[in-house]
PDB file of C-alpha atoms and ligand atoms in Angstrom:
ATOM      1  CA  LEU J  96     117.667  56.831  88.145  1.00 53.00           C
ATOM      2  CA  SER J  97     115.233  54.593  90.079  1.00 77.00           C
ATOM      3  CA  PHE J  98     117.365  54.633  93.438  1.00 84.00           C
ATOM      4  CA  ASP J  99     117.330  57.426  95.432  1.00 93.00           C
ATOM      5  CA  PRO J 100     120.685  57.390  97.718  1.00 95.00           C
ATOM      6  CA  LYS J 101     119.328  59.866 100.314  1.00 96.00           C
ATOM      7  CA  GLU J 102     115.792  58.612 100.688  1.00 95.00           C
ATOM      8  CA  TYR J 103     117.761  54.681 100.779  1.00 93.00           C
ATOM      9  CA  TRP J 104     119.926  56.011 103.851  1.00 95.00           C
ATOM     10  CA  ASN J 105     117.782  58.320 105.672  1.00 97.00           C
ATOM     11  CA  ARG J 106     115.727  54.872 106.020  1.00 94.00           C
ATOM     12  CA  ARG J 107     118.640  52.182 107.134  1.00 94.00           C
ATOM     13  CA  ALA J 108     119.280  55.308 109.309  1.00 96.00           C
ATOM     14  CA  ARG J 109     116.082  55.277 110.606  1.00 96.00           C
ATOM     15  CA  GLU J 110     115.452  51.622 111.263  1.00 92.00           C
ATOM     16  CA  TYR J 111     118.944  50.459 112.347  1.00 92.00           C
ATOM     17  CA  GLY J 112     121.126  53.601 113.320  1.00 94.00           C
ATOM     18  CA  GLU J 113     120.019  53.841 116.981  1.00 93.00           C
ATOM     19  CA  ALA J 114     120.797  50.298 118.377  1.00 90.00           C
ATOM     20  CA  GLY J 115     123.646  49.523 119.602  1.00 89.00           C
ATOM     21  CA  GLN J 116     126.809  51.275 117.551  1.00 90.00           C
ATOM     22  CA  GLY J 117     124.385  51.438 114.547  1.00 91.00           C
ATOM     23  CA  TRP J 118     126.840  48.853 112.525  1.00 89.00           C
ATOM     24  CA  LYS J 119     123.711  47.332 111.001  1.00 86.00           C
ATOM     25  CA  ALA J 120     123.095  50.825 109.363  1.00 91.00           C
ATOM     26  CA  VAL J 121     126.540  51.272 108.081  1.00 90.00           C
ATOM     27  CA  CYS J 122     128.000  47.588 107.430  1.00 87.00           C
ATOM     28  CA  TYR J 123     125.831  44.983 106.482  1.00 75.00           C
ATOM     29  CA  ILE J 124     122.234  46.221 106.656  1.00 72.00           C
ATOM     30  CA  GLY J 125     120.265  43.690 109.234  1.00 65.00           C
ATOM     31  CA  ASP J 126     123.271  41.690 110.152  1.00 69.00           C
ATOM     32  CA  SER J 127     123.745  40.151 112.982  1.00 75.00           C
ATOM     33  CA  ASP J 128     125.791  42.277 115.429  1.00 80.00           C
ATOM     34  CA  TRP J 129     128.358  39.679 115.846  1.00 81.00           C
ATOM     35  CA  ALA J 130     129.115  39.263 111.502  1.00 80.00           C
ATOM     36  CA  ASN J 131     128.961  43.277 111.725  1.00 86.00           C
ATOM     37  CA  LYS J 132     131.765  43.411 114.736  1.00 88.00           C
ATOM     38  CA  TYR J 133     134.046  41.369 112.644  1.00 86.00           C
ATOM     39  CA  LEU J 134     133.937  43.111 109.875  1.00 87.00           C
ATOM     40  CA  ASN J 135     134.156  46.119 112.011  1.00 91.00           C
ATOM     41  CA  SER J 136     137.432  44.188 113.373  1.00 90.00           C
ATOM     42  CA  LEU J 137     138.800  43.836 110.035  1.00 89.00           C
ATOM     43  CA  GLN J 138     138.281  47.046 108.814  1.00 92.00           C
ATOM     44  CA  GLU J 139     139.608  48.808 111.948  1.00 94.00           C
ATOM     45  CA  TRP J 140     143.111  46.508 111.797  1.00 91.00           C
ATOM     46  CA  ALA J 141     143.534  47.365 107.767  1.00 91.00           C
ATOM     47  CA  VAL J 142     143.123  50.638 108.765  1.00 95.00           C
ATOM     48  CA  PHE J 143     145.089  51.115 111.401  1.00 95.00           C
ATOM     49  CA  ARG J 144     147.900  49.508 109.961  1.00 92.00           C
ATOM     50  CA  THR J 145     148.062  51.820 106.985  1.00 95.00           C
ATOM     51  CA  VAL J 146     147.927  55.356 108.804  1.00 97.00           C
ATOM     52  CA  THR J 147     148.827  56.867 112.301  1.00 97.00           C
ATOM     53  CA  ILE J 148     146.024  59.065 113.491  1.00 98.00           C
ATOM     54  CA  LYS J 149     147.790  62.031 115.116  1.00 97.00           C
ATOM     55  CA  PRO J 150     146.713  64.514 118.072  1.00 98.00           C
ATOM     56  CA  GLY J 151     145.846  67.761 116.249  1.00 97.00           C
ATOM     57  CA  MET J 152     145.591  66.210 112.602  1.00 98.00           C
ATOM     58  CA  LYS J 153     142.879  67.885 110.463  1.00 98.00           C
ATOM     59  CA  ILE J 154     140.474  65.192 108.918  1.00 98.00           C
ATOM     60  CA  LEU J 155     137.707  65.087 106.757  1.00 98.00           C
ATOM     61  CA  ASP J 156     135.436  61.660 107.069  1.00 98.00           C
ATOM     62  CA  ALA J 157     133.272  61.681 103.748  1.00 98.00           C
ATOM     63  CA  GLY J 158     130.263  59.741 103.804  1.00 98.00           C
ATOM     64  CA  CYS J 159     130.747  59.515 107.723  1.00 98.00           C
ATOM     65  CA  GLY J 160     127.521  57.485 108.602  1.00 98.00           C
ATOM     66  CA  VAL J 161     126.808  57.527 111.904  1.00 97.00           C
ATOM     67  CA  GLY J 162     130.124  58.471 112.878  1.00 98.00           C
ATOM     68  CA  ARG J 163     131.831  55.192 113.162  1.00 97.00           C
ATOM     69  CA  TRP J 164     135.389  56.452 112.235  1.00 98.00           C
ATOM     70  CA  SER J 165     134.621  60.363 112.970  1.00 98.00           C
ATOM     71  CA  LEU J 166     134.226  59.769 116.775  1.00 98.00           C
ATOM     72  CA  LYS J 167     137.350  56.971 116.715  1.00 98.00           C
ATOM     73  CA  PHE J 168     139.466  59.494 115.612  1.00 98.00           C
ATOM     74  CA  ALA J 169     138.122  62.481 117.271  1.00 98.00           C
ATOM     75  CA  GLN J 170     138.679  60.299 120.498  1.00 98.00           C
ATOM     76  CA  LEU J 171     142.535  60.286 119.111  1.00 98.00           C
ATOM     77  CA  GLY J 172     142.698  63.949 119.472  1.00 98.00           C
ATOM     78  CA  ALA J 173     142.068  64.666 115.938  1.00 98.00           C
ATOM     79  CA  SER J 174     140.181  67.535 114.546  1.00 98.00           C
ATOM     80  CA  VAL J 175     137.488  65.861 112.583  1.00 98.00           C
ATOM     81  CA  THR J 176     135.261  67.022 109.517  1.00 98.00           C
ATOM     82  CA  GLY J 177     132.240  64.902 108.598  1.00 98.00           C
ATOM     83  CA  CYS J 178     129.776  65.223 105.774  1.00 98.00           C
ATOM     84  CA  ASP J 179     127.046  62.807 104.728  1.00 98.00           C
ATOM     85  CA  ILE J 180     124.483  62.704 101.919  1.00 98.00           C
ATOM     86  CA  SER J 181     122.052  61.606 104.739  1.00 98.00           C
ATOM     87  CA  GLU J 182     120.432  64.027 107.448  1.00 98.00           C
ATOM     88  CA  GLU J 183     119.452  60.724 109.563  1.00 98.00           C
ATOM     89  CA  MET J 184     123.307  59.776 109.443  1.00 98.00           C
ATOM     90  CA  VAL J 185     123.933  63.123 110.980  1.00 98.00           C
ATOM     91  CA  ARG J 186     121.514  63.205 113.501  1.00 98.00           C
ATOM     92  CA  ILE J 187     122.867  60.403 114.708  1.00 98.00           C
ATOM     93  CA  ALA J 188     126.372  60.957 114.121  1.00 98.00           C
ATOM     94  CA  LYS J 189     125.807  64.306 116.220  1.00 98.00           C
ATOM     95  CA  GLU J 190     123.999  62.613 119.217  1.00 97.00           C
ATOM     96  CA  ARG J 191     126.972  60.131 119.471  1.00 97.00           C
ATOM     97  CA  ALA J 192     129.307  62.585 119.580  1.00 98.00           C
ATOM     98  CA  ALA J 193     127.569  65.055 122.133  1.00 98.00           C
ATOM     99  CA  GLU J 194     126.874  61.725 124.434  1.00 97.00           C
ATOM    100  CA  LEU J 195     131.046  60.861 124.178  1.00 97.00           C
ATOM    101  CA  SER J 196     131.705  64.787 124.897  1.00 98.00           C
ATOM    102  CA  LEU J 197     133.423  64.903 121.552  1.00 98.00           C
ATOM    103  CA  ASN J 198     133.499  68.115 119.077  1.00 97.00           C
ATOM    104  CA  VAL J 199     132.890  67.017 115.504  1.00 98.00           C
ATOM    105  CA  ASP J 200     132.045  69.187 112.606  1.00 98.00           C
ATOM    106  CA  PHE J 201     129.253  67.063 110.865  1.00 98.00           C
ATOM    107  CA  ARG J 202     127.588  68.257 108.041  1.00 98.00           C
ATOM    108  CA  VAL J 203     125.055  67.156 105.410  1.00 98.00           C
ATOM    109  CA  GLN J 204     126.310  67.308 102.046  1.00 98.00           C
ATOM    110  CA  PRO J 205     127.149  64.964  99.441  1.00 98.00           C
ATOM    111  CA  ILE J 206     130.947  64.366  98.947  1.00 98.00           C
ATOM    112  CA  GLU J 207     130.397  66.006  95.092  1.00 98.00           C
ATOM    113  CA  GLU J 208     128.996  68.985  96.772  1.00 97.00           C
ATOM    114  CA  LEU J 209     131.413  69.665  99.572  1.00 97.00           C
ATOM    115  CA  ASN J 210     132.105  73.359  99.973  1.00 94.00           C
ATOM    116  CA  LYS J 211     135.065  75.504  97.966  1.00 94.00           C
ATOM    117  CA  GLU J 212     136.079  76.786 101.504  1.00 95.00           C
ATOM    118  CA  LEU J 213     137.110  73.158 102.266  1.00 96.00           C
ATOM    119  CA  GLU J 214     139.761  72.532  99.722  1.00 97.00           C
ATOM    120  CA  ASN J 215     143.477  72.270 100.718  1.00 97.00           C
ATOM    121  CA  SER J 216     142.764  71.714 103.979  1.00 97.00           C
ATOM    122  CA  PHE J 217     142.967  67.762 105.407  1.00 98.00           C
ATOM    123  CA  ASP J 218     146.003  66.276 106.706  1.00 98.00           C
ATOM    124  CA  LEU J 219     143.889  63.192 105.821  1.00 98.00           C
ATOM    125  CA  VAL J 220     140.406  62.180 104.038  1.00 98.00           C
ATOM    126  CA  ILE J 221     138.905  59.069 104.603  1.00 98.00           C
ATOM    127  CA  SER J 222     135.942  57.279 102.703  1.00 98.00           C
ATOM    128  CA  ILE J 223     134.943  54.017 103.900  1.00 97.00           C
ATOM    129  CA  GLY J 224     132.290  52.095 102.144  1.00 95.00           C
ATOM    130  CA  VAL J 225     130.727  54.847 100.357  1.00 97.00           C
ATOM    131  CA  LEU J 226     132.427  55.673  96.234  1.00 97.00           C
ATOM    132  CA  GLN J 227     130.765  52.247  96.120  1.00 94.00           C
ATOM    133  CA  HIS J 228     127.390  53.099  96.879  1.00 94.00           C
ATOM    134  CA  ILE J 229     127.755  56.102  94.267  1.00 95.00           C
ATOM    135  CA  VAL J 230     125.740  54.202  91.741  1.00 91.00           C
ATOM    136  CA  SER J 231     125.957  57.405  89.119  1.00 92.00           C
ATOM    137  CA  GLN J 232     129.427  57.204  87.512  1.00 94.00           C
ATOM    138  CA  GLU J 233     129.165  61.288  86.819  1.00 96.00           C
ATOM    139  CA  LYS J 234     129.010  61.347  90.295  1.00 97.00           C
ATOM    140  CA  PHE J 235     131.626  58.880  91.539  1.00 97.00           C
ATOM    141  CA  LEU J 236     134.286  60.689  89.195  1.00 97.00           C
ATOM    142  CA  ILE J 237     132.882  64.523  90.525  1.00 98.00           C
ATOM    143  CA  ALA J 238     133.407  62.389  94.312  1.00 98.00           C
ATOM    144  CA  CYS J 239     136.749  61.048  93.603  1.00 98.00           C
ATOM    145  CA  ARG J 240     137.878  64.760  92.094  1.00 97.00           C
ATOM    146  CA  LYS J 241     136.304  66.299  95.301  1.00 98.00           C
ATOM    147  CA  LEU J 242     138.414  63.549  97.593  1.00 98.00           C
ATOM    148  CA  VAL J 243     141.322  64.629  96.081  1.00 98.00           C
ATOM    149  CA  GLN J 244     140.601  68.387  96.021  1.00 97.00           C
ATOM    150  CA  MET J 245     139.837  68.414 100.045  1.00 98.00           C
ATOM    151  CA  ALA J 246     143.183  66.913 100.756  1.00 98.00           C
ATOM    152  CA  LYS J 247     146.313  69.352 101.746  1.00 97.00           C
ATOM    153  CA  PRO J 248     148.987  69.172  98.858  1.00 94.00           C
ATOM    154  CA  ASP J 249     150.915  66.756 100.268  1.00 91.00           C
ATOM    155  CA  GLY J 250     147.570  65.216 101.938  1.00 97.00           C
ATOM    156  CA  LYS J 251     146.407  61.277 101.673  1.00 98.00           C
ATOM    157  CA  ILE J 252     143.300  60.165 100.603  1.00 98.00           C
ATOM    158  CA  LEU J 253     142.324  56.820 101.907  1.00 98.00           C
ATOM    159  CA  LEU J 254     139.707  54.311 100.681  1.00 98.00           C
ATOM    160  CA  VAL J 255     138.180  51.282 101.826  1.00 96.00           C
ATOM    161  CA  GLU J 256     136.540  49.677  99.437  1.00 92.00           C
ATOM    162  CA  TYR J 257     135.273  46.881  97.532  1.00 89.00           C
ATOM    163  CA  VAL J 258     137.280  46.359  94.391  1.00 89.00           C
ATOM    164  CA  PRO J 259     137.825  43.314  93.052  1.00 84.00           C
ATOM    165  CA  ARG J 260     140.614  43.265  90.418  1.00 83.00           C
ATOM    166  CA  SER J 261     137.518  41.343  87.802  1.00 79.00           C
ATOM    167  CA  LEU J 262     134.326  41.662  87.847  1.00 73.00           C
ATOM    168  CA  ARG J 263     134.143  38.647  86.289  1.00 63.00           C
ATOM    169  CA  THR J 264     132.478  36.511  89.184  1.00 52.00           C
ATOM    170  CA  GLN J 265     131.671  39.139  91.562  1.00 49.00           C
ATOM    171  CA  HIS J 266     128.615  40.833  90.687  1.00 53.00           C
ATOM    172  CA  SER J 267     126.453  43.082  92.552  1.00 57.00           C
ATOM    173  CA  THR J 268     122.866  43.128  91.753  1.00 63.00           C
ATOM    174  CA  ILE J 269     122.002  45.268  94.812  1.00 74.00           C
ATOM    175  CA  PRO J 270     120.285  48.822  93.730  1.00 78.00           C
ATOM    176  CA  GLN J 271     122.770  50.936  96.307  1.00 82.00           C
ATOM    177  CA  MET J 272     125.817  49.495  95.433  1.00 83.00           C
ATOM    178  CA  THR J 273     128.102  49.601  92.220  1.00 87.00           C
ATOM    179  CA  CYS J 274     131.055  47.310  91.644  1.00 86.00           C
ATOM    180  CA  ARG J 275     134.593  49.085  90.351  1.00 92.00           C
ATOM    181  CA  THR J 276     137.155  47.418  89.750  1.00 91.00           C
ATOM    182  CA  ARG J 277     140.963  48.205  91.301  1.00 93.00           C
ATOM    183  CA  LYS J 278     141.645  49.043  87.858  1.00 94.00           C
ATOM    184  CA  GLN J 279     138.622  51.656  87.350  1.00 95.00           C
ATOM    185  CA  VAL J 280     138.980  53.193  91.001  1.00 97.00           C
ATOM    186  CA  LEU J 281     142.872  53.697  90.288  1.00 97.00           C
ATOM    187  CA  GLU J 282     142.129  55.725  86.931  1.00 97.00           C
ATOM    188  CA  ALA J 283     139.407  57.418  88.156  1.00 97.00           C
ATOM    189  CA  PHE J 284     141.967  59.345  91.096  1.00 97.00           C
ATOM    190  CA  GLU J 285     144.608  59.004  88.618  1.00 96.00           C
ATOM    191  CA  ARG J 286     142.222  61.975  86.703  1.00 96.00           C
ATOM    192  CA  ALA J 287     141.484  63.401  89.892  1.00 96.00           C
ATOM    193  CA  GLY J 288     144.875  63.828  90.778  1.00 96.00           C
ATOM    194  CA  GLY J 289     145.458  61.042  93.238  1.00 97.00           C
ATOM    195  CA  GLU J 290     148.803  58.583  93.477  1.00 96.00           C
ATOM    196  CA  LEU J 291     148.346  55.283  94.915  1.00 97.00           C
ATOM    197  CA  VAL J 292     151.066  54.924  97.306  1.00 97.00           C
ATOM    198  CA  PHE J 293     149.868  51.810  99.728  1.00 96.00           C
ATOM    199  CA  GLU J 294     147.264  48.871  99.248  1.00 95.00           C
ATOM    200  CA  ARG J 295     145.998  46.296 101.650  1.00 92.00           C
ATOM    201  CA  GLY J 296     143.788  43.442 101.520  1.00 90.00           C
ATOM    202  CA  VAL J 297     140.886  43.807 104.522  1.00 89.00           C
ATOM    203  CA  ARG J 298     139.163  40.635 103.342  1.00 80.00           C
ATOM    204  CA  PHE J 299     140.559  37.775 101.901  1.00 69.00           C
ATOM    205  CA  MET J 300     137.469  35.526 101.262  1.00 60.00           C
ATOM    206  CA  LYS J 301     134.543  36.960 100.652  1.00 60.00           C
ATOM    207  CA  ILE J 302     132.060  35.869 104.114  1.00 57.00           C
ATOM    208  CA  ASP J 303     128.874  34.597 102.150  1.00 56.00           C
ATOM    209  CA  LEU J 304     130.670  33.258  99.533  1.00 60.00           C
ATOM    210  CA  TYR J 305     132.745  30.818 102.128  1.00 62.00           C
ATOM    211  CA  TRP J 306     129.235  30.323 104.129  1.00 64.00           C
ATOM    212  CA  ARG J 307     127.309  29.212 100.774  1.00 61.00           C
ATOM    213  CA  TYR J 308     130.019  26.666 100.198  1.00 65.00           C
ATOM    214  CA  VAL J 309     130.148  25.052 103.777  1.00 66.00           C
ATOM    215  CA  GLY J 310     126.417  25.816 104.743  1.00 64.00           C
ATOM    216  CA  ARG J 311     125.440  23.623 100.603  1.00 63.00           C
ATOM    217  CA  ALA J 312     127.665  21.110 102.123  1.00 68.00           C
ATOM    218  CA  VAL J 313     126.425  20.686 105.483  1.00 68.00           C
ATOM    219  CA  LEU J 314     123.251  20.826 104.287  1.00 63.00           C
ATOM    220  CA  ARG J 315     123.734  18.478 101.401  1.00 63.00           C
ATOM    221  CA  ASN J 316     124.740  15.823 104.143  1.00 66.00           C
ATOM    222  CA  LEU J 317     122.090  16.637 107.484  1.00 65.00           C
ATOM    223  CA  VAL J 318     119.294  17.246 105.608  1.00 59.00           C
ATOM    224  CA  GLY J 319     119.487  15.672 101.932  1.00 58.00           C
ATOM    225  CA  SER J 320     118.941  19.139 100.155  1.00 54.00           C
ATOM    226  CA  ASN J 321     120.897  20.203  97.349  1.00 54.00           C
ATOM    227  CA  GLY J 322     121.448  23.711  98.999  1.00 50.00           C
ATOM    228  CA  SER J 323     120.904  26.822  98.039  1.00 51.00           C
ATOM    229  CA  ARG J 324     122.731  30.238  96.410  1.00 52.00           C
ATOM    230  CA  SER J 325     121.501  32.324  99.314  1.00 56.00           C
ATOM    231  CA  SER J 326     121.319  32.936 103.257  1.00 57.00           C
ATOM    232  CA  ILE J 327     117.403  33.226 103.400  1.00 59.00           C
ATOM    233  CA  GLY J 328     117.366  29.925 100.385  1.00 62.00           C
ATOM    234  CA  VAL J 329     119.423  27.961 103.327  1.00 62.00           C
ATOM    235  CA  LEU J 330     117.066  28.378 106.003  1.00 63.00           C
ATOM    236  CA  GLU J 331     114.384  27.340 104.117  1.00 67.00           C
ATOM    237  CA  ASP J 332     115.954  24.543 102.845  1.00 66.00           C
ATOM    238  CA  PHE J 333     115.975  23.490 106.481  1.00 67.00           C
ATOM    239  CA  ARG J 334     112.644  24.390 107.003  1.00 67.00           C
ATOM    240  CA  ARG J 335     111.729  22.114 103.978  1.00 68.00           C
ATOM    241  CA  ALA J 336     113.787  19.315 105.580  1.00 69.00           C
ATOM    242  CA  GLY J 337     111.360  19.633 108.876  1.00 71.00           C
ATOM    243  CA  VAL J 338     113.590  21.497 110.734  1.00 68.00           C
ATOM    244  CA  GLY J 339     111.506  24.561 113.100  1.00 69.00           C
ATOM    245  CA  PRO J 340     112.533  27.984 112.350  1.00 68.00           C
ATOM    246  CA  ARG J 341     114.344  28.614 115.727  1.00 72.00           C
ATOM    247  CA  MET J 342     116.548  25.157 115.578  1.00 75.00           C
ATOM    248  CA  ALA J 343     117.398  26.607 111.715  1.00 69.00           C
ATOM    249  CA  THR J 344     118.484  29.878 112.427  1.00 71.00           C
ATOM    250  CA  THR J 345     120.415  28.480 115.389  1.00 79.00           C
ATOM    251  CA  VAL J 346     122.147  26.023 113.679  1.00 76.00           C
ATOM    252  CA  PHE J 347     122.780  28.547 109.919  1.00 73.00           C
ATOM    253  CA  ASN J 348     124.173  31.234 112.582  1.00 77.00           C
ATOM    254  CA  LEU J 349     126.254  28.651 114.549  1.00 82.00           C
ATOM    255  CA  ILE J 350     127.853  27.269 111.441  1.00 77.00           C
ATOM    256  CA  ARG J 351     128.686  30.832 109.871  1.00 76.00           C
ATOM    257  CA  ARG J 352     130.318  31.625 113.147  1.00 82.00           C
ATOM    258  CA  VAL J 353     132.699  28.629 112.875  1.00 82.00           C
ATOM    259  CA  VAL J 354     133.059  29.954 109.155  1.00 78.00           C
ATOM    260  CA  LEU J 355     134.211  33.330 110.590  1.00 80.00           C
ATOM    261  CA  MET J 356     136.103  32.291 113.197  1.00 82.00           C
ATOM    262  CA  LEU J 357     138.256  29.936 110.962  1.00 80.00           C
ATOM    263  CA  GLN J 358     138.508  32.300 108.485  1.00 79.00           C
ATOM    264  CA  THR J 359     139.940  34.871 110.458  1.00 83.00           C
ATOM    265  CA  PRO J 360     143.442  34.282 109.901  1.00 82.00           C
ATOM    266  CA  ALA J 361     143.112  33.865 106.303  1.00 79.00           C
ATOM    267  CA  ASP J 362     141.120  37.750 106.670  1.00 81.00           C
ATOM    268  CA  LYS J 363     143.808  39.232 108.514  1.00 82.00           C
ATOM    269  CA  TYR J 364     146.880  38.224 107.383  1.00 82.00           C
ATOM    270  CA  LEU J 365     146.803  36.223 104.214  1.00 81.00           C
ATOM    271  CA  ALA J 366     144.641  39.738 103.315  1.00 79.00           C
ATOM    272  CA  GLY J 367     147.775  41.696 103.566  1.00 79.00           C
ATOM    273  CA  ALA J 368     150.334  39.359 102.407  1.00 82.00           C
ATOM    274  CA  LEU J 369     147.966  38.559  98.912  1.00 82.00           C
ATOM    275  CA  THR J 370     146.412  42.150  98.547  1.00 85.00           C
ATOM    276  CA  PRO J 371     145.967  41.022  94.473  1.00 83.00           C
ATOM    277  CA  LEU J 372     143.764  38.639  95.657  1.00 79.00           C
ATOM    278  CA  ALA J 373     141.495  40.523  98.023  1.00 82.00           C
ATOM    279  CA  PHE J 374     137.813  42.005  97.534  1.00 82.00           C
ATOM    280  CA  ASP J 375     138.208  44.505  99.830  1.00 87.00           C
ATOM    281  CA  ARG J 376     140.816  46.746 100.079  1.00 91.00           C
ATOM    282  CA  VAL J 377     142.562  49.937 101.657  1.00 95.00           C
ATOM    283  CA  LEU J 378     143.802  52.073  99.486  1.00 97.00           C
ATOM    284  CA  LEU J 379     146.191  55.098 100.213  1.00 98.00           C
ATOM    285  CA  PHE J 380     146.530  58.036  97.658  1.00 98.00           C
ATOM    286  CA  LYS J 381     148.735  60.984  97.957  1.00 97.00           C
ATOM    287  CA  LYS J 382     147.552  63.937  96.415  1.00 97.00           C
ATOM    288  CA  ILE J 383     149.967  65.050  93.562  1.00 91.00           C
ATOM    289  CA  ASP J 384     151.021  68.724  93.379  1.00 68.00           C
ATOM    290  CA  ASN J 385     150.251  71.113  90.523  1.00 57.00           C
ATOM    291  CA  CYS J 386     147.881  68.513  89.122  1.00 52.00           C
ATOM    292  CA  SER J 387     146.287  70.293  85.849  1.00 49.00           C
ATOM    293  CA  PHE J 388     143.394  67.657  86.079  1.00 49.00           C
ATOM    294  CA  GLN J 389     142.349  68.980  89.867  1.00 45.00           C
ATOM    295  CA  ARG J 390     139.433  71.590  88.558  1.00 44.00           C
TER     296      ARG J 390
HETATM  297  C1  SAM W 880     128.487  52.023 103.994  1.00 59.40           C
HETATM  298  S1  SAM W 880     127.701  53.370 104.966  1.00 59.40           S
HETATM  299  C2  SAM W 880     129.633  53.744 105.552  1.00 59.40           C
HETATM  300  C3  SAM W 880     129.246  54.912 106.603  1.00 59.40           C
HETATM  301  C4  SAM W 880     130.864  54.947 107.279  1.00 59.40           C
HETATM  302  N1  SAM W 880     131.497  55.528 106.217  1.00 59.40           N
HETATM  303  C5  SAM W 880     131.261  54.038 108.151  1.00 59.40           C
HETATM  304  O1  SAM W 880     132.294  53.456 107.615  1.00 59.40           O
HETATM  305  O2  SAM W 880     130.911  53.521 109.205  1.00 59.40           O
HETATM  306  C6  SAM W 880     127.767  54.660 103.529  1.00 59.40           C
HETATM  307  C7  SAM W 880     127.480  56.085 103.721  1.00 59.40           C
HETATM  308  O3  SAM W 880     127.868  56.799 102.833  1.00 59.40           O
HETATM  309  C8  SAM W 880     126.724  58.025 102.592  1.00 59.40           C
HETATM  310  N2  SAM W 880     126.520  58.479 101.167  1.00 59.40           N
HETATM  311  C9  SAM W 880     126.315  57.931 100.135  1.00 59.40           C
HETATM  312  N3  SAM W 880     126.450  58.833  99.168  1.00 59.40           N
HETATM  313  C10 SAM W 880     126.950  59.408  99.644  1.00 59.40           C
HETATM  314  C11 SAM W 880     127.403  60.735  98.724  1.00 59.40           C
HETATM  315  N4  SAM W 880     127.280  61.035  97.695  1.00 59.40           N
HETATM  316  N5  SAM W 880     127.928  61.941  99.872  1.00 59.40           N
HETATM  317  C12 SAM W 880     128.293  61.223 100.863  1.00 59.40           C
HETATM  318  N6  SAM W 880     128.042  60.470 101.574  1.00 59.40           N
HETATM  319  C13 SAM W 880     127.349  59.421 100.514  1.00 59.40           C
HETATM  320  C14 SAM W 880     125.430  57.084 103.040  1.00 59.40           C
HETATM  321  O4  SAM W 880     124.814  58.212 103.770  1.00 59.40           O
HETATM  322  C15 SAM W 880     125.870  56.209 104.020  1.00 59.40           C
HETATM  323  O5  SAM W 880     125.844  56.848 105.117  1.00 59.40           O
END
């Protein structure tokens, strides 16, 4: 396997984890703060409509990154354990917890290797944007099993993942990401002893997809270019048309912000109502008691 997850996530943490909220390390890599803030707000909106965090609740944040969710839940009084494959992510998460005087049990540990002693001990296991980054199918299946095992017999497992219904039009070519369909994820959890009890769309449209359509249309009219499929290509088109780099970036960002603003109601409200069409979704599983597949 050419992709080394530990090395990759350590690098991302070192490059982007310490600035601001560290969202550039765990959301869209290196993207502007406002774009990541937008994604964060959509995910929060969906997560807090799916589960209620109560003081004293035992939560496992599997693939905790820089502690985006662990710290939030600890602030609400939950007793949180966070694990991550990357020691750099965990180092930053620990520093943030110390700054906020929060007590979170952060550990450097891949989900697949979670300790046996943690089994059956969490009211809620969350894993947000993590399984889609476990490229190896074998490790993915082990991780699904582990997440279910860690939950108490009546516990829940919450995922936020990029899980479209079909992969026909939605291919990822980036090495750190593996797209699996909703059916594939559901099957893996069923085999692991988890039953889907709730599901909610997080994003109805893909920001990039929209931006490309609008960006291309605007470019065709404004600068006579054919437009490009990638953000970098769009910027290059601007430059080729004689628009300076600063101006090009400003126009690019302006259009993108307008697109985001316009699609907010669709993302927030329609994504819930039209869950089958969403790309990103919250999936809530219940651990099935006495399941024979759990080991
Ligand atoms: C997209 S980030 C999301 C982080 C965090 N869940 C959040 O929502 O802010 C993915 C995280 O998963 C971690 N990760 C990737 N593979 C993992 C594995 N097998 N076990 C545990 N963590 C893993 C990465 O180090 C990274 O911090």
